[in-house]
Structures are given as C-alpha cells and as structure tokens.
Short mmCIF file of C-alpha atoms in Angstrom, two decimals:
data_model
loop_
_atom_site.label_atom_id
_atom_site.label_comp_id
_atom_site.label_asym_id
_atom_site.label_seq_id
_atom_site.Cartn_x
_atom_site.Cartn_y
_atom_site.Cartn_z
CA MET A 14 -17.94 -191.56 -15.60
CA ALA A 15 -16.50 -194.64 -13.88
CA GLY A 16 -18.77 -197.65 -13.52
CA SER A 17 -18.66 -197.62 -9.72
CA VAL A 18 -19.51 -193.90 -9.59
CA TRP A 19 -22.41 -194.39 -12.00
CA GLN A 20 -23.77 -197.28 -9.93
CA GLN A 21 -23.59 -195.18 -6.77
CA GLN A 22 -25.44 -192.30 -8.43
CA VAL A 23 -28.25 -194.51 -9.69
CA PHE A 24 -28.43 -196.35 -6.38
CA ALA A 25 -28.63 -193.06 -4.47
CA ILE A 26 -31.60 -191.97 -6.60
CA ASP A 27 -33.40 -195.27 -5.95
CA VAL A 28 -32.78 -195.08 -2.20
CA ARG A 29 -34.14 -191.54 -1.99
CA MET A 30 -37.29 -192.42 -3.92
CA ASN A 31 -37.78 -195.74 -2.17
CA ALA A 32 -39.72 -194.23 0.73
CA HIS A 33 -42.39 -193.08 -1.75
CA ARG A 34 -42.58 -196.42 -3.57
CA VAL A 35 -44.28 -198.53 -0.89
CA ALA A 36 -44.59 -196.29 2.14
CA LYS A 37 -46.32 -198.84 4.38
CA HIS A 38 -44.31 -201.95 3.48
CA ALA A 39 -40.72 -201.71 4.68
CA ASN A 40 -39.91 -205.28 3.68
CA LEU A 41 -40.89 -204.59 0.06
CA ARG A 42 -38.72 -201.46 0.01
CA THR A 43 -35.75 -203.49 1.20
CA LEU A 44 -36.39 -206.25 -1.34
CA TYR A 45 -36.61 -203.70 -4.16
CA ILE A 46 -33.29 -202.11 -3.18
CA ARG A 47 -31.65 -205.53 -3.00
CA ARG A 48 -32.79 -206.36 -6.51
CA ARG A 49 -31.75 -202.97 -7.90
CA ASN A 50 -28.32 -203.32 -6.33
CA GLN A 51 -27.89 -206.71 -7.98
CA LEU A 52 -29.04 -205.50 -11.41
CA LEU A 53 -26.69 -202.52 -11.29
CA ARG A 54 -23.75 -204.82 -10.60
CA GLU A 55 -24.66 -207.19 -13.42
CA ASN A 56 -25.73 -204.73 -16.12
CA SER A 57 -23.28 -201.88 -15.95
CA ALA A 58 -22.94 -200.12 -19.32
CA ASN A 59 -19.45 -199.24 -20.58
CA ASN A 60 -20.51 -196.13 -22.47
CA ASP A 61 -20.14 -192.92 -20.43
CA ALA A 62 -22.67 -191.05 -22.57
CA LEU A 63 -25.27 -193.78 -22.03
CA ARG A 64 -24.59 -193.79 -18.29
CA LYS A 65 -25.13 -190.05 -17.99
CA GLN A 66 -28.27 -190.25 -20.11
CA TYR A 67 -29.61 -193.12 -17.99
CA VAL A 68 -29.12 -191.15 -14.75
CA LYS A 69 -30.87 -188.13 -16.25
CA ILE A 70 -33.82 -190.10 -17.64
CA ARG A 71 -34.30 -192.19 -14.49
CA SER A 72 -34.24 -189.09 -12.29
CA HIS A 73 -36.82 -187.43 -14.54
CA LEU A 74 -39.12 -190.48 -14.61
CA LEU A 75 -39.02 -191.02 -10.84
CA THR A 76 -39.62 -187.33 -10.22
CA GLN A 77 -42.71 -187.44 -12.42
CA ARG A 78 -43.91 -190.74 -10.98
CA TYR A 79 -43.82 -189.67 -7.33
CA ASN A 80 -44.30 -185.93 -7.87
CA VAL A 81 -41.27 -184.97 -5.79
CA SER A 82 -37.91 -183.54 -6.85
CA LEU A 83 -34.55 -184.88 -5.74
CA ASP A 84 -33.38 -181.34 -4.95
CA ALA A 85 -36.32 -180.81 -2.62
CA MET A 86 -35.58 -184.09 -0.87
CA SER A 87 -31.93 -183.10 -0.42
CA ILE A 88 -32.87 -179.69 1.02
CA HIS A 89 -35.41 -181.33 3.34
CA SER A 90 -32.82 -183.79 4.60
CA LYS A 91 -30.26 -181.02 5.15
CA SER A 92 -32.72 -178.81 7.03
CA ARG A 93 -33.69 -181.65 9.32
CA SER A 94 -30.05 -182.35 10.05
CA VAL A 95 -29.30 -178.68 10.83
CA ALA A 96 -32.39 -178.44 13.02
CA SER A 97 -31.27 -181.48 14.93
CA VAL A 98 -27.83 -180.01 15.60
CA ALA A 99 -29.28 -176.64 16.60
CA SER A 100 -31.59 -178.25 19.13
CA THR A 101 -28.73 -180.12 20.78
CA PRO A 102 -27.34 -178.10 23.72
CA ASP A 103 -24.14 -180.07 24.03
CA LEU A 104 -22.47 -181.77 21.08
CA ASN A 105 -19.70 -183.23 23.24
CA LEU A 106 -21.72 -186.29 24.10
CA SER A 107 -20.09 -188.91 26.23
CA ALA A 108 -19.81 -192.48 25.04
CA THR A 109 -22.20 -193.49 27.81
CA ASN A 110 -24.95 -191.13 26.60
CA ILE A 111 -24.65 -192.29 23.00
CA TRP A 112 -24.75 -195.91 24.09
CA ASN A 113 -27.89 -195.33 26.16
CA GLU A 114 -29.71 -193.82 23.17
CA GLN A 115 -29.18 -196.89 21.01
CA VAL A 116 -31.34 -199.97 21.15
CA LEU A 117 -28.99 -202.73 20.15
CA SER A 118 -29.72 -206.34 19.37
CA GLU A 119 -27.37 -209.07 18.27
CA ASN A 120 -28.04 -208.66 14.54
CA GLU A 121 -29.16 -205.04 14.28
CA VAL A 122 -27.69 -201.55 14.43
CA VAL A 123 -30.13 -198.74 15.23
CA PRO A 124 -29.03 -195.11 14.76
CA THR A 125 -29.20 -192.53 17.53
CA SER A 126 -31.91 -189.86 17.49
CA ARG A 127 -29.38 -187.41 16.00
CA ALA A 128 -28.92 -189.36 12.75
CA GLU A 129 -31.67 -187.29 11.14
CA ALA A 130 -30.06 -186.76 7.74
CA SER A 131 -29.45 -190.46 7.16
CA ARG A 132 -32.94 -191.34 8.32
CA ALA A 133 -34.48 -188.75 5.99
CA ILE A 134 -32.70 -190.17 2.96
CA VAL A 135 -33.96 -193.70 3.60
CA GLY A 136 -37.47 -192.68 4.60
CA ASP A 137 -37.37 -192.58 8.41
CA THR A 138 -36.46 -196.23 8.77
CA SER A 139 -33.62 -197.94 10.55
CA ILE A 140 -30.13 -198.38 9.15
CA ALA A 141 -30.40 -202.12 9.75
CA GLU A 142 -33.52 -202.33 7.58
CA ASN A 143 -32.26 -200.30 4.63
CA TYR A 144 -28.82 -201.86 4.49
CA ALA A 145 -29.89 -205.44 5.14
CA PHE A 146 -29.02 -206.23 1.51
CA ALA A 147 -25.28 -205.88 2.22
CA GLY A 148 -24.80 -209.61 2.77
CA VAL A 149 -27.02 -210.85 -0.07
CA HIS A 150 -25.07 -212.90 -2.60
CA HIS A 151 -27.70 -213.04 -5.34
CA ILE A 152 -31.46 -212.98 -5.89
CA PHE A 153 -33.01 -215.45 -8.32
CA ASP A 154 -36.46 -214.63 -9.67
CA GLN A 155 -37.10 -217.33 -12.27
CA HIS A 156 -40.14 -218.66 -10.39
CA THR A 157 -43.50 -216.92 -10.52
CA ASP A 158 -44.96 -218.37 -7.32
CA ALA A 159 -43.85 -219.45 -3.86
CA VAL A 160 -40.64 -221.49 -3.63
CA SER A 161 -41.41 -224.49 -1.43
CA MET A 162 -37.94 -226.06 -1.14
CA ILE A 163 -34.29 -225.47 -2.08
CA LYS A 164 -31.48 -228.00 -1.85
CA PHE A 165 -27.79 -228.06 -2.77
CA ALA A 166 -26.35 -231.00 -4.69
CA HIS A 167 -24.26 -233.39 -2.60
CA ASN A 168 -20.78 -232.05 -1.85
CA ASP A 169 -21.35 -229.27 -4.36
CA ARG A 170 -21.42 -225.60 -3.36
CA ALA A 171 -22.38 -224.44 -6.85
CA ARG A 172 -25.58 -226.21 -7.93
CA LEU A 173 -28.80 -225.40 -6.11
CA CYS A 174 -32.18 -226.97 -6.89
CA ALA A 175 -35.39 -225.02 -6.26
CA VAL A 176 -39.01 -226.17 -6.59
CA SER A 177 -42.02 -223.91 -6.73
CA HIS A 178 -45.78 -223.67 -6.58
CA ASP A 179 -45.64 -222.50 -10.21
CA HIS A 180 -45.35 -226.24 -11.09
CA SER A 181 -41.68 -226.03 -12.04
CA MET A 182 -38.22 -226.96 -10.78
CA SER A 183 -34.99 -225.13 -11.55
CA VAL A 184 -31.26 -225.66 -11.07
CA CYS A 185 -29.06 -222.64 -10.43
CA ASN A 186 -25.31 -222.17 -10.41
CA VAL A 187 -24.56 -219.92 -7.45
CA ALA A 188 -20.78 -220.04 -7.95
CA SER A 189 -20.67 -218.63 -11.49
CA SER A 190 -20.04 -214.93 -12.08
CA PRO A 191 -22.70 -213.73 -12.10
CA PRO A 192 -24.80 -216.56 -10.60
CA SER A 193 -27.12 -218.02 -13.22
CA VAL A 194 -30.10 -220.28 -13.80
CA GLU A 195 -28.87 -223.36 -15.67
CA PHE A 196 -32.29 -224.73 -16.62
CA VAL A 197 -35.94 -224.92 -15.59
CA PHE A 198 -37.96 -228.15 -15.72
CA GLN A 199 -41.69 -228.09 -16.47
CA GLY A 200 -44.00 -231.08 -16.19
CA HIS A 201 -45.95 -231.15 -12.94
CA THR A 202 -49.56 -229.98 -13.13
CA ALA A 203 -49.77 -228.73 -9.53
CA PRO A 204 -47.45 -227.07 -6.99
CA VAL A 205 -44.14 -228.87 -6.51
CA THR A 206 -43.57 -229.59 -2.82
CA GLY A 207 -40.17 -231.26 -2.52
CA CYS A 208 -37.01 -232.46 -4.23
CA ASP A 209 -33.92 -234.57 -3.68
CA TRP A 210 -30.61 -235.21 -5.46
CA SER A 211 -29.27 -238.69 -6.13
CA ALA A 212 -25.91 -239.55 -4.55
CA SER A 213 -24.10 -238.95 -7.86
CA ASN A 214 -26.02 -235.70 -8.51
CA ASP A 215 -27.04 -236.89 -11.97
CA LEU A 216 -30.71 -237.33 -11.03
CA ILE A 217 -33.26 -235.15 -9.26
CA ALA A 218 -36.57 -236.39 -7.89
CA THR A 219 -39.47 -233.97 -7.43
CA CYS A 220 -42.87 -234.53 -5.83
CA SER A 221 -46.06 -232.59 -6.29
CA LEU A 222 -49.63 -232.05 -5.21
CA ASP A 223 -50.62 -233.60 -8.55
CA GLY A 224 -50.00 -236.99 -6.90
CA SER A 225 -46.80 -237.85 -8.72
CA VAL A 226 -43.04 -238.08 -8.33
CA ARG A 227 -40.94 -237.19 -11.36
CA LEU A 228 -37.39 -238.32 -12.01
CA TRP A 229 -35.23 -235.85 -13.97
CA SER A 230 -31.87 -236.31 -15.68
CA VAL A 231 -29.58 -233.40 -14.87
CA VAL A 232 -27.22 -234.39 -17.70
CA ASP A 233 -29.80 -234.81 -20.48
CA ARG A 234 -32.25 -232.32 -18.92
CA VAL A 235 -35.30 -234.49 -19.53
CA CYS A 236 -37.93 -236.24 -17.43
CA LEU A 237 -37.03 -239.93 -17.27
CA ARG A 238 -39.98 -241.29 -15.35
CA VAL A 239 -43.28 -240.38 -13.70
CA VAL A 240 -44.45 -242.43 -10.70
CA GLN A 241 -48.00 -241.99 -9.40
CA GLU A 242 -49.00 -242.26 -5.77
CA LEU A 243 -50.98 -245.48 -5.29
CA CYS A 244 -54.30 -243.70 -4.79
CA GLY A 245 -53.45 -240.42 -6.51
CA HIS A 246 -53.09 -238.44 -3.28
CA PRO A 247 -50.88 -235.32 -3.18
CA VAL A 248 -47.22 -236.12 -2.50
CA TYR A 249 -45.44 -233.84 -0.04
CA SER A 250 -41.98 -235.38 0.25
CA CYS A 251 -39.48 -237.58 -1.56
CA LEU A 252 -36.06 -238.96 -0.66
CA PHE A 253 -33.45 -241.11 -2.38
CA HIS A 254 -32.22 -244.07 -0.35
CA PRO A 255 -28.77 -242.98 0.93
CA VAL A 256 -27.12 -246.30 0.02
CA ASN A 257 -29.19 -247.65 -2.87
CA ASN A 258 -30.15 -244.78 -5.18
CA ASN A 259 -32.33 -247.15 -7.18
CA LEU A 260 -34.85 -246.81 -4.35
CA LEU A 261 -36.90 -243.71 -3.67
CA LEU A 262 -39.19 -242.91 -0.74
CA MET A 263 -42.32 -240.81 -1.19
CA GLY A 264 -44.67 -239.50 1.50
CA SER A 265 -48.25 -238.51 0.71
CA SER A 266 -51.17 -236.64 2.24
CA SER A 267 -52.84 -239.96 3.08
CA GLY A 268 -50.05 -240.84 5.51
CA LEU A 269 -48.52 -243.41 3.18
CA VAL A 270 -44.74 -243.75 2.97
CA ALA A 271 -43.96 -245.81 -0.11
CA VAL A 272 -40.72 -247.18 -1.57
CA VAL A 273 -40.40 -247.05 -5.36
CA ASN A 274 -37.95 -248.75 -7.70
CA VAL A 275 -36.46 -245.91 -9.74
CA SER A 276 -35.51 -248.13 -12.70
CA THR A 277 -38.96 -249.64 -13.15
CA GLY A 278 -41.23 -247.08 -11.49
CA ILE A 279 -42.93 -249.91 -9.59
CA HIS A 280 -43.76 -249.74 -5.90
CA VAL A 281 -41.57 -252.20 -4.01
CA LYS A 282 -43.53 -255.10 -2.52
CA GLY A 283 -43.70 -254.78 1.25
CA GLY A 284 -42.16 -251.31 1.10
CA ASN A 285 -45.25 -249.34 2.10
CA CYS A 286 -45.93 -248.03 5.58
CA LYS A 287 -48.96 -246.10 6.85
CA VAL A 288 -48.55 -243.42 9.51
CA GLY A 289 -51.01 -240.99 11.07
CA GLY A 290 -51.43 -237.69 9.26
CA ALA A 291 -50.01 -236.31 6.02
CA VAL A 292 -46.30 -237.06 5.56
CA LEU A 293 -44.72 -233.63 5.13
CA CYS A 294 -41.07 -234.71 5.22
CA VAL A 295 -38.90 -237.82 5.41
CA ALA A 296 -35.30 -238.38 6.49
CA GLY A 297 -33.03 -241.37 6.96
CA ASP A 298 -29.74 -242.23 8.63
CA ALA A 299 -26.55 -242.71 6.62
CA SER A 300 -26.88 -246.50 6.60
CA GLY A 301 -30.36 -246.41 5.09
CA GLY A 302 -31.63 -248.78 7.74
CA LEU A 303 -33.84 -246.31 9.62
CA PHE A 304 -36.16 -243.63 8.28
CA TRP A 305 -38.23 -240.95 9.97
CA ALA A 306 -41.43 -239.31 8.77
CA GLY A 307 -42.72 -235.91 9.87
CA THR A 308 -46.49 -235.48 9.77
CA ASP A 309 -49.11 -232.81 10.40
CA LYS A 310 -50.69 -234.86 13.17
CA VAL A 311 -50.26 -233.10 16.51
CA ARG A 312 -50.66 -236.21 18.64
#
C-alpha cells in the first residue's frame, strides 16, 4: 500500500467521523482535521502490513467510539445523493442557474444545493470550512496556553519566536522539513506578553506580567539578564532600539515607558516617560529618534 494511498484512506475515515466528534463546534472540527493531516504527512510508516493494520484498528476504534459504522455512513451519503438527483426535474442546468444558487464571497466557495453527497461526508458543512486546511503550512503545539505574540527574526524567513501565557517562549524553524521547534525557554513566572529580536538575531527580549524583561541568548540558549520594572508593574511590551541594540524599551501597565541598558540591566537616567494608560505596544522609526506607544486609554 503506497504511502499516499494509506494517508488518503486514514484521512477519509477521519473526515467521515469528524461530524460526530464535535457536532456543534465547526471550528474545532476544522482544527482537528488540520492537525491530523499534518501528522499523517510527518509520520507515515513504511511498512505495508503496519499501514493496513492501522487503518483496520482506527476504523474499529472510531466505530466503537461514535457508535456508527463507516458502511452505514457511505450508504447514507449515497442515498442522499440519489434522492437529490431523482428530485431534480432537469439535470441540464444552465450556467446562470448554477451561479444563482451559489453564495460566493471573495475567500469562500459554497457548494450548490445538489452537492448532497459531499456535504454528507463532511457533516453538512460547507466545502470552504472543511477544506480550509489546504493552505496551512504547519501547526505548532508546543505551548499549553494562549500564544500572545509571534515574531520572525530580522531578514530571516526560517526562525519564528512565539511567547505564551504558559510562561514560556519558543523558537521554531519553519523552513526545515518538517518544521520543528528548536528550543523552549522557561523562566517567567506569569504570562509572557511580548518579545523582540536584536538586530543581529543573537538575542531575544521577552516581557511578562511578572513585572520583568528577560534577555535570552539564542546561541547559548540561556537567560543572560533579568530586568525588573521600576515598581514591579506588569510589562506588556518591549523593543530593542533599532540603531543601538544595547538599549531596550519596555512599556508597563502603569503607563511607564522606560529605557534599559542591556549590558548592565540599569534603567538609563532620563530615559523614562509616563503616558496615560497601560502601554500595550511600542514602535520606533528606523533612525531610533522617534518612538510611539499604544495604550489602553480611549481618550
């Protein structure tokens, strides 16, 4: 049994059973199929006997789990398709009629009312929903809580940094085959809210609700320094100075934007600025002469 054929067989079983898995949550069904598709590509066995056994066992387990047989589902789908054709007085539909039955948007394809067989297989949902995974490159699941920010390294299409509410930060290689997680940094004691790469991509700064900014070495994979917010307030944003990477900006919930010397960990004298509201994000121009702070204050 060829690898591609085996993957299609397993994938077909998952798609048919997916409507029973989470009947009321279409987004979860789509996410599950995306992940299964990725795992099948990455973990294809080379032993034909094992492949056949896997298909048999998985079919049996899913049939028991959802109390429905694959044969019954196939017959049901076929009968619905035949019934649809029988109820159609004229199969020579004009292009105009078919077009009028479709509700099209810029990024979605919705089947006509006569696509009963396809709809039955995927659980009476739209083609756009069930095949939305087609353009997904990879799904990383190394974090156990919400991912608050992701950022590519400068001029690098491979390395991607992600920070999470599970108190960790990770660096992934999205260009490897398959894409992989290079390492995960632990150290913060509260959700991590932001990150930034140094100009040379050898350092990463992360900020957290624990009131600190941590400086990590990508090369040595260790934490080099921990800088506390002046009053211990949660830190929402951090940014390396675009020209002088020895300087780092940090924005906190108190509305304080502070400049820190990376080498010493000391707040730069005269480098603090107080704005209204919590500083959720900071950005600067290429010259490093002007910086902007985004806050939660409406007016």
